[in-house]
């Protein structure tokens, strides 16, 4: 096993933008008290009908309320959510960007397909305008998937590695793995890692079709969460207390026996991921106190995920089903699962040092697991 | 061109420009420069042109863009193509 | 673990040829893959040419996944991956039992699927569109398609860092093998021609009418293109152990971000990225004897890139050519095609040309764009440039293995 493989990351600040609250403190309080984010969304989009009247969305979210007017009126929703989360995470970590460190700080941002509404609307304009090229050049970058990462870098002057990871529900885990490699090989010192997903007619219908096909009932969601990630050894050496150490992250592809199987049982592949993550983290199954799962009311996939979890760490660990409170928010869901775990630690010192497991899977067969050890975190510990 | 300026048309153009440049009404004067004073770039210039073409149903070639450095010059170019001289 | 990493297979699916031999032949002949658009109805567009893969035959190329289950871009990624594995001569069964995965770069992902559904929704609403097609939109499917086609159970990561994404992907794959995290990786990128990006680039005044003419004084813009470009990477030890043909070694790469403007290129940042890449590869700038340019053919890119290279190489810039003159701008696949062209050239001792070239832009006097004809030359160390919206710069460095 390589030295890089044992690289441990520390999370030294984070923020979440979600229907149950914006910012780490509000999110922590709301999540821990069981708040659910579904709300009436019938007034959100006047041009497109939605599949249902509710969603785990933020109808009142306006970029300019959080980021000011200048440079925000043409932002897409997915980008604005990410930018607010990115700024919040940097502030929470008290990480000040200046000339000296700007090139050593970067972004690794998860998405499913970017701002789907922007891309769809751009295509739509080519069909409905008098000429197909009468599209708005200012919002062309919004239709490209790396917009949120690029705009976040511009706003906060982050000149280091800037990556967009299109991993859907597993993007958060891919982002942590990407950070482990990039930081481990000293390509960058600090990465703001997270994921963003917007609610819109396109994603709402995509979720609706997926839920109907899979027998689930959960509404679509939106949000973003970002985490400031550094080398854990460095954080320890500097005597700082992180919010968490990421002890291991494993992902795999479940290749079904036959390609015609539309809902293959991925439990064995996910269980292997969890096992491998625990082994690499040096954690025994009974040490896991909390599991943040990706269960989303689809009976078959929930069963596969549950089976993988119980076959590896048993049933004693507390299970938090983040999507029950925050909906199916695709790539953002993975990030909100992590935020939910950290919210559990931020509320008090009683859980310092506890170990958590996070699991994820995508409709196309990627499975993954992360093992973390959390604390109440830096300044909060002395409050 | 010696035609008198139509203030209401000027106000309409101003509305388009401040929206695209994301600035306040009182920041933009007839002669303040889009690029030097208001941080405009070529994308914003193209979009200003596009909105004008749509609103007044005129075709203005992109080759006119370099002339359109401030509100007054925008007015002059549009007046020419939209035939605003009365 | 600090393993050396080599490329032992290439899989180009392009408008100038599919497979290593056809692609090489076209590069050497300076063939153009540009033709009138057929992938969408270009009526109303003043410029109607693109670099489409007219003869793309996923059924003929793929062995495991079914074309009807996947979008065109995923099929490009999977087909190019299958070709790269075949070209590498590794036993597919052995490969599928190994620690192996894929990393695919893209700009638009399956946005042409979304675009088709959007058009359909104009009449039936999103409620009425094809539900299975809706499920094909997530970009993660590009890398997953490659893994499922080859039965790979390792990581399947799609990096959507736009037009430098293949370089990101090759860099990430290099890291995975270098550190021992994986033993084999497929890396590259894929994209499909679509209306929305053709319209967007046209609106920016960045689309040429007929020819892409990088570094030429009369260049007018890009030609949109498509395809799949994948390379097969493994450790040097593994390649030697199985007696594989080695195209080139991956020496390292560099990434940085302009953090300045979403669409305008930034010279200083490109210079800095070049230095990061050289430092990571452990080479001196004077070691580089060929640059495969980002070279889109827009006035802004080529001026910025050539000026940056002139600065980074102290006015001793090695020959720098753009394969986009032949392929058009294949977006997320672009630096993958550049990497393939570069390592093929390295292996077979030639420099790919910049075609459609008439007269050098006087503002970039220190550039040798390898005009119009491939050049016989030994290349020991080469650099592949990839730049993108969002200021996402990525430069990879390759070395001849002899």
PDB file of C-alpha atoms in Angstrom, chain C residues 167-326:
ATOM      1  CA  UNK C 167      -5.943  16.649 -19.825  1.00  0.00           C
ATOM      2  CA  UNK C 168      -7.466  16.672 -16.340  1.00  0.00           C
ATOM      3  CA  UNK C 169      -8.555  13.083 -16.891  1.00  0.00           C
ATOM      4  CA  UNK C 170      -5.169  11.888 -18.136  1.00  0.00           C
ATOM      5  CA  UNK C 171      -3.540  13.674 -15.214  1.00  0.00           C
ATOM      6  CA  UNK C 172      -5.856  12.032 -12.719  1.00  0.00           C
ATOM      7  CA  UNK C 173      -5.331   8.612 -14.287  1.00  0.00           C
ATOM      8  CA  UNK C 174      -1.580   9.150 -14.147  1.00  0.00           C
ATOM      9  CA  UNK C 175      -1.860   9.922 -10.423  1.00  0.00           C
ATOM     10  CA  UNK C 176      -3.918   6.801  -9.813  1.00  0.00           C
ATOM     11  CA  UNK C 177      -1.269   4.542 -11.347  1.00  0.00           C
ATOM     12  CA  UNK C 178       1.690   6.546 -10.069  1.00  0.00           C
ATOM     13  CA  UNK C 179       0.487   6.118  -6.476  1.00  0.00           C
ATOM     14  CA  UNK C 180      -0.577   2.488  -6.844  1.00  0.00           C
ATOM     15  CA  UNK C 181      -4.247   3.243  -6.311  1.00  0.00           C
ATOM     16  CA  UNK C 182      -5.091   1.564  -9.629  1.00  0.00           C
ATOM     17  CA  UNK C 183      -3.087  -0.664 -11.966  1.00  0.00           C
ATOM     18  CA  UNK C 184      -4.774   0.226 -15.257  1.00  0.00           C
ATOM     19  CA  UNK C 185      -6.694   3.314 -16.291  1.00  0.00           C
ATOM     20  CA  UNK C 186      -8.595   4.444 -19.348  1.00  0.00           C
ATOM     21  CA  UNK C 187      -8.461   8.201 -19.675  1.00  0.00           C
ATOM     22  CA  UNK C 188      -9.519  10.811 -22.184  1.00  0.00           C
ATOM     23  CA  UNK C 189     -12.710  12.515 -23.151  1.00  0.00           C
ATOM     24  CA  UNK C 190     -15.792  12.671 -25.315  1.00  0.00           C
ATOM     25  CA  UNK C 191     -18.291  15.191 -26.626  1.00  0.00           C
ATOM     26  CA  UNK C 192     -21.023  15.439 -29.247  1.00  0.00           C
ATOM     27  CA  UNK C 193     -21.897  18.235 -31.634  1.00  0.00           C
ATOM     28  CA  UNK C 194     -25.069  20.048 -30.611  1.00  0.00           C
ATOM     29  CA  UNK C 195     -27.059  23.164 -31.442  1.00  0.00           C
ATOM     30  CA  UNK C 196     -26.714  24.997 -28.150  1.00  0.00           C
ATOM     31  CA  UNK C 197     -22.946  25.166 -28.100  1.00  0.00           C
ATOM     32  CA  UNK C 198     -22.759  25.860 -31.845  1.00  0.00           C
ATOM     33  CA  UNK C 199     -25.142  28.786 -31.209  1.00  0.00           C
ATOM     34  CA  UNK C 200     -23.239  29.960 -28.148  1.00  0.00           C
ATOM     35  CA  UNK C 201     -19.849  29.997 -29.828  1.00  0.00           C
ATOM     36  CA  UNK C 202     -21.350  31.591 -32.913  1.00  0.00           C
ATOM     37  CA  UNK C 203     -22.900  34.298 -30.740  1.00  0.00           C
ATOM     38  CA  UNK C 204     -19.495  35.008 -29.239  1.00  0.00           C
ATOM     39  CA  UNK C 205     -18.264  35.580 -32.800  1.00  0.00           C
ATOM     40  CA  UNK C 206     -15.998  32.566 -32.356  1.00  0.00           C
ATOM     41  CA  UNK C 207     -17.142  30.170 -35.117  1.00  0.00           C
ATOM     42  CA  UNK C 208     -15.355  30.093 -38.477  1.00  0.00           C
ATOM     43  CA  UNK C 209     -17.344  29.791 -41.661  1.00  0.00           C
ATOM     44  CA  UNK C 210     -15.493  26.912 -43.276  1.00  0.00           C
ATOM     45  CA  UNK C 211     -11.917  26.401 -42.069  1.00  0.00           C
ATOM     46  CA  UNK C 212     -10.247  26.430 -38.689  1.00  0.00           C
ATOM     47  CA  UNK C 213      -6.906  28.197 -39.190  1.00  0.00           C
ATOM     48  CA  UNK C 214      -4.938  28.265 -35.950  1.00  0.00           C
ATOM     49  CA  UNK C 215      -2.138  30.859 -35.694  1.00  0.00           C
ATOM     50  CA  UNK C 216      -2.942  32.211 -39.157  1.00  0.00           C
ATOM     51  CA  UNK C 217      -3.213  35.953 -39.529  1.00  0.00           C
ATOM     52  CA  UNK C 218      -6.691  35.540 -41.068  1.00  0.00           C
ATOM     53  CA  UNK C 219      -8.071  33.031 -38.577  1.00  0.00           C
ATOM     54  CA  UNK C 220     -11.719  33.620 -37.701  1.00  0.00           C
ATOM     55  CA  UNK C 221     -12.622  31.046 -35.087  1.00  0.00           C
ATOM     56  CA  UNK C 222     -13.318  27.463 -34.168  1.00  0.00           C
ATOM     57  CA  UNK C 223     -15.197  24.749 -35.986  1.00  0.00           C
ATOM     58  CA  UNK C 224     -17.269  22.747 -33.506  1.00  0.00           C
ATOM     59  CA  UNK C 225     -16.365  19.072 -33.429  1.00  0.00           C
ATOM     60  CA  UNK C 226     -16.964  15.795 -31.647  1.00  0.00           C
ATOM     61  CA  UNK C 227     -15.612  12.357 -30.939  1.00  0.00           C
ATOM     62  CA  UNK C 228     -14.079  10.123 -28.321  1.00  0.00           C
ATOM     63  CA  UNK C 229     -10.375  10.107 -27.458  1.00  0.00           C
ATOM     64  CA  UNK C 230      -9.097   7.612 -24.910  1.00  0.00           C
ATOM     65  CA  UNK C 231      -5.652   6.352 -23.936  1.00  0.00           C
ATOM     66  CA  UNK C 232      -4.777   3.241 -21.947  1.00  0.00           C
ATOM     67  CA  UNK C 233      -2.353   3.788 -19.078  1.00  0.00           C
ATOM     68  CA  UNK C 234      -0.422   1.327 -16.935  1.00  0.00           C
ATOM     69  CA  UNK C 235       2.788   1.240 -14.945  1.00  0.00           C
ATOM     70  CA  UNK C 236       6.047   0.904 -16.843  1.00  0.00           C
ATOM     71  CA  UNK C 237       6.729  -2.282 -14.934  1.00  0.00           C
ATOM     72  CA  UNK C 238       3.417  -3.767 -16.045  1.00  0.00           C
ATOM     73  CA  UNK C 239       3.982  -2.769 -19.684  1.00  0.00           C
ATOM     74  CA  UNK C 240       7.485  -4.245 -19.727  1.00  0.00           C
ATOM     75  CA  UNK C 241       6.261  -7.360 -17.957  1.00  0.00           C
ATOM     76  CA  UNK C 242       3.723  -8.146 -20.646  1.00  0.00           C
ATOM     77  CA  UNK C 243       5.927  -6.990 -23.520  1.00  0.00           C
ATOM     78  CA  UNK C 244       3.570  -4.210 -24.515  1.00  0.00           C
ATOM     79  CA  UNK C 245       4.314  -1.589 -27.133  1.00  0.00           C
ATOM     80  CA  UNK C 246       4.933   1.683 -25.341  1.00  0.00           C
ATOM     81  CA  UNK C 247       3.812   4.818 -27.154  1.00  0.00           C
ATOM     82  CA  UNK C 248       5.146   7.233 -24.567  1.00  0.00           C
ATOM     83  CA  UNK C 249       5.628   7.870 -20.896  1.00  0.00           C
ATOM     84  CA  UNK C 250       3.451  10.309 -18.964  1.00  0.00           C
ATOM     85  CA  UNK C 251       5.934  12.530 -17.146  1.00  0.00           C
ATOM     86  CA  UNK C 252       3.546  14.753 -15.270  1.00  0.00           C
ATOM     87  CA  UNK C 253       1.047  17.556 -15.557  1.00  0.00           C
ATOM     88  CA  UNK C 254      -0.030  20.906 -14.213  1.00  0.00           C
ATOM     89  CA  UNK C 255      -3.386  22.475 -13.376  1.00  0.00           C
ATOM     90  CA  UNK C 256      -4.310  25.975 -12.355  1.00  0.00           C
ATOM     91  CA  UNK C 257      -7.173  28.432 -12.574  1.00  0.00           C
ATOM     92  CA  UNK C 258      -7.278  31.990 -13.914  1.00  0.00           C
ATOM     93  CA  UNK C 259      -9.866  33.052 -11.324  1.00  0.00           C
ATOM     94  CA  UNK C 260     -10.360  36.052 -13.535  1.00  0.00           C
ATOM     95  CA  UNK C 261     -12.906  35.740 -16.341  1.00  0.00           C
ATOM     96  CA  UNK C 262     -15.194  32.893 -17.423  1.00  0.00           C
ATOM     97  CA  UNK C 263     -14.400  33.029 -21.148  1.00  0.00           C
ATOM     98  CA  UNK C 264     -11.349  35.218 -21.818  1.00  0.00           C
ATOM     99  CA  UNK C 265      -7.987  33.387 -21.748  1.00  0.00           C
ATOM    100  CA  UNK C 266      -5.290  34.680 -19.403  1.00  0.00           C
ATOM    101  CA  UNK C 267      -1.679  34.759 -20.565  1.00  0.00           C
ATOM    102  CA  UNK C 268       0.001  34.970 -17.162  1.00  0.00           C
ATOM    103  CA  UNK C 269      -2.004  32.081 -15.840  1.00  0.00           C
ATOM    104  CA  UNK C 270      -1.072  29.924 -18.856  1.00  0.00           C
ATOM    105  CA  UNK C 271       2.607  30.738 -18.357  1.00  0.00           C
ATOM    106  CA  UNK C 272       2.265  29.743 -14.713  1.00  0.00           C
ATOM    107  CA  UNK C 273       0.479  26.496 -15.638  1.00  0.00           C
ATOM    108  CA  UNK C 274       3.318  25.652 -18.040  1.00  0.00           C
ATOM    109  CA  UNK C 275       5.831  26.100 -15.227  1.00  0.00           C
ATOM    110  CA  UNK C 276       3.792  23.959 -12.868  1.00  0.00           C
ATOM    111  CA  UNK C 277       3.638  21.192 -15.493  1.00  0.00           C
ATOM    112  CA  UNK C 278       7.378  21.325 -16.205  1.00  0.00           C
ATOM    113  CA  UNK C 279       8.164  21.300 -12.504  1.00  0.00           C
ATOM    114  CA  UNK C 280       5.912  18.339 -11.880  1.00  0.00           C
ATOM    115  CA  UNK C 281       7.396  16.426 -14.826  1.00  0.00           C
ATOM    116  CA  UNK C 282      10.892  17.233 -13.620  1.00  0.00           C
ATOM    117  CA  UNK C 283      11.945  18.786 -16.917  1.00  0.00           C
ATOM    118  CA  UNK C 284      13.453  22.047 -18.018  1.00  0.00           C
ATOM    119  CA  UNK C 285      11.558  24.143 -20.567  1.00  0.00           C
ATOM    120  CA  UNK C 286      14.452  23.693 -22.989  1.00  0.00           C
ATOM    121  CA  UNK C 287      13.777  19.919 -22.943  1.00  0.00           C
ATOM    122  CA  UNK C 288      10.428  20.314 -24.711  1.00  0.00           C
ATOM    123  CA  UNK C 289      10.694  19.741 -28.450  1.00  0.00           C
ATOM    124  CA  UNK C 290       7.054  19.812 -29.474  1.00  0.00           C
ATOM    125  CA  UNK C 291       3.875  21.494 -28.205  1.00  0.00           C
ATOM    126  CA  UNK C 292       0.462  20.260 -29.218  1.00  0.00           C
ATOM    127  CA  UNK C 293      -1.439  23.515 -28.880  1.00  0.00           C
ATOM    128  CA  UNK C 294      -4.872  24.237 -27.527  1.00  0.00           C
ATOM    129  CA  UNK C 295      -4.927  26.239 -30.795  1.00  0.00           C
ATOM    130  CA  UNK C 296      -8.643  26.767 -31.245  1.00  0.00           C
ATOM    131  CA  UNK C 297      -8.309  29.173 -34.148  1.00  0.00           C
ATOM    132  CA  UNK C 298     -10.010  32.096 -32.409  1.00  0.00           C
ATOM    133  CA  UNK C 299      -8.128  35.382 -32.535  1.00  0.00           C
ATOM    134  CA  UNK C 300      -8.071  35.614 -28.722  1.00  0.00           C
ATOM    135  CA  UNK C 301      -6.948  32.085 -27.865  1.00  0.00           C
ATOM    136  CA  UNK C 302      -4.157  31.793 -30.375  1.00  0.00           C
ATOM    137  CA  UNK C 303      -2.736  35.218 -29.600  1.00  0.00           C
ATOM    138  CA  UNK C 304      -2.851  34.554 -25.855  1.00  0.00           C
ATOM    139  CA  UNK C 305      -1.514  31.022 -26.136  1.00  0.00           C
ATOM    140  CA  UNK C 306       1.303  31.861 -28.524  1.00  0.00           C
ATOM    141  CA  UNK C 307       2.311  34.868 -26.453  1.00  0.00           C
ATOM    142  CA  UNK C 308       2.256  32.769 -23.289  1.00  0.00           C
ATOM    143  CA  UNK C 309       4.380  30.042 -24.899  1.00  0.00           C
ATOM    144  CA  UNK C 310       6.836  32.629 -26.198  1.00  0.00           C
ATOM    145  CA  UNK C 311       7.189  33.937 -22.654  1.00  0.00           C
ATOM    146  CA  UNK C 312       7.342  30.526 -20.987  1.00  0.00           C
ATOM    147  CA  UNK C 313       9.983  29.315 -23.442  1.00  0.00           C
ATOM    148  CA  UNK C 314      12.014  32.532 -23.484  1.00  0.00           C
ATOM    149  CA  UNK C 315      11.251  33.095 -27.187  1.00  0.00           C
ATOM    150  CA  UNK C 316      12.701  29.655 -28.047  1.00  0.00           C
ATOM    151  CA  UNK C 317       9.326  28.043 -28.452  1.00  0.00           C
ATOM    152  CA  UNK C 318       9.527  24.562 -29.971  1.00  0.00           C
ATOM    153  CA  UNK C 319       7.289  23.720 -32.947  1.00  0.00           C
ATOM    154  CA  UNK C 320       3.663  24.150 -31.880  1.00  0.00           C
ATOM    155  CA  UNK C 321       0.829  22.804 -34.004  1.00  0.00           C
ATOM    156  CA  UNK C 322      -2.924  22.504 -33.623  1.00  0.00           C
ATOM    157  CA  UNK C 323      -4.791  19.331 -34.572  1.00  0.00           C
ATOM    158  CA  UNK C 324      -8.005  21.367 -34.250  1.00  0.00           C
ATOM    159  CA  UNK C 325      -7.215  22.569 -37.765  1.00  0.00           C
ATOM    160  CA  UNK C 326      -8.136  19.023 -38.862  1.00  0.00           C
TER     161      UNK C 326
END
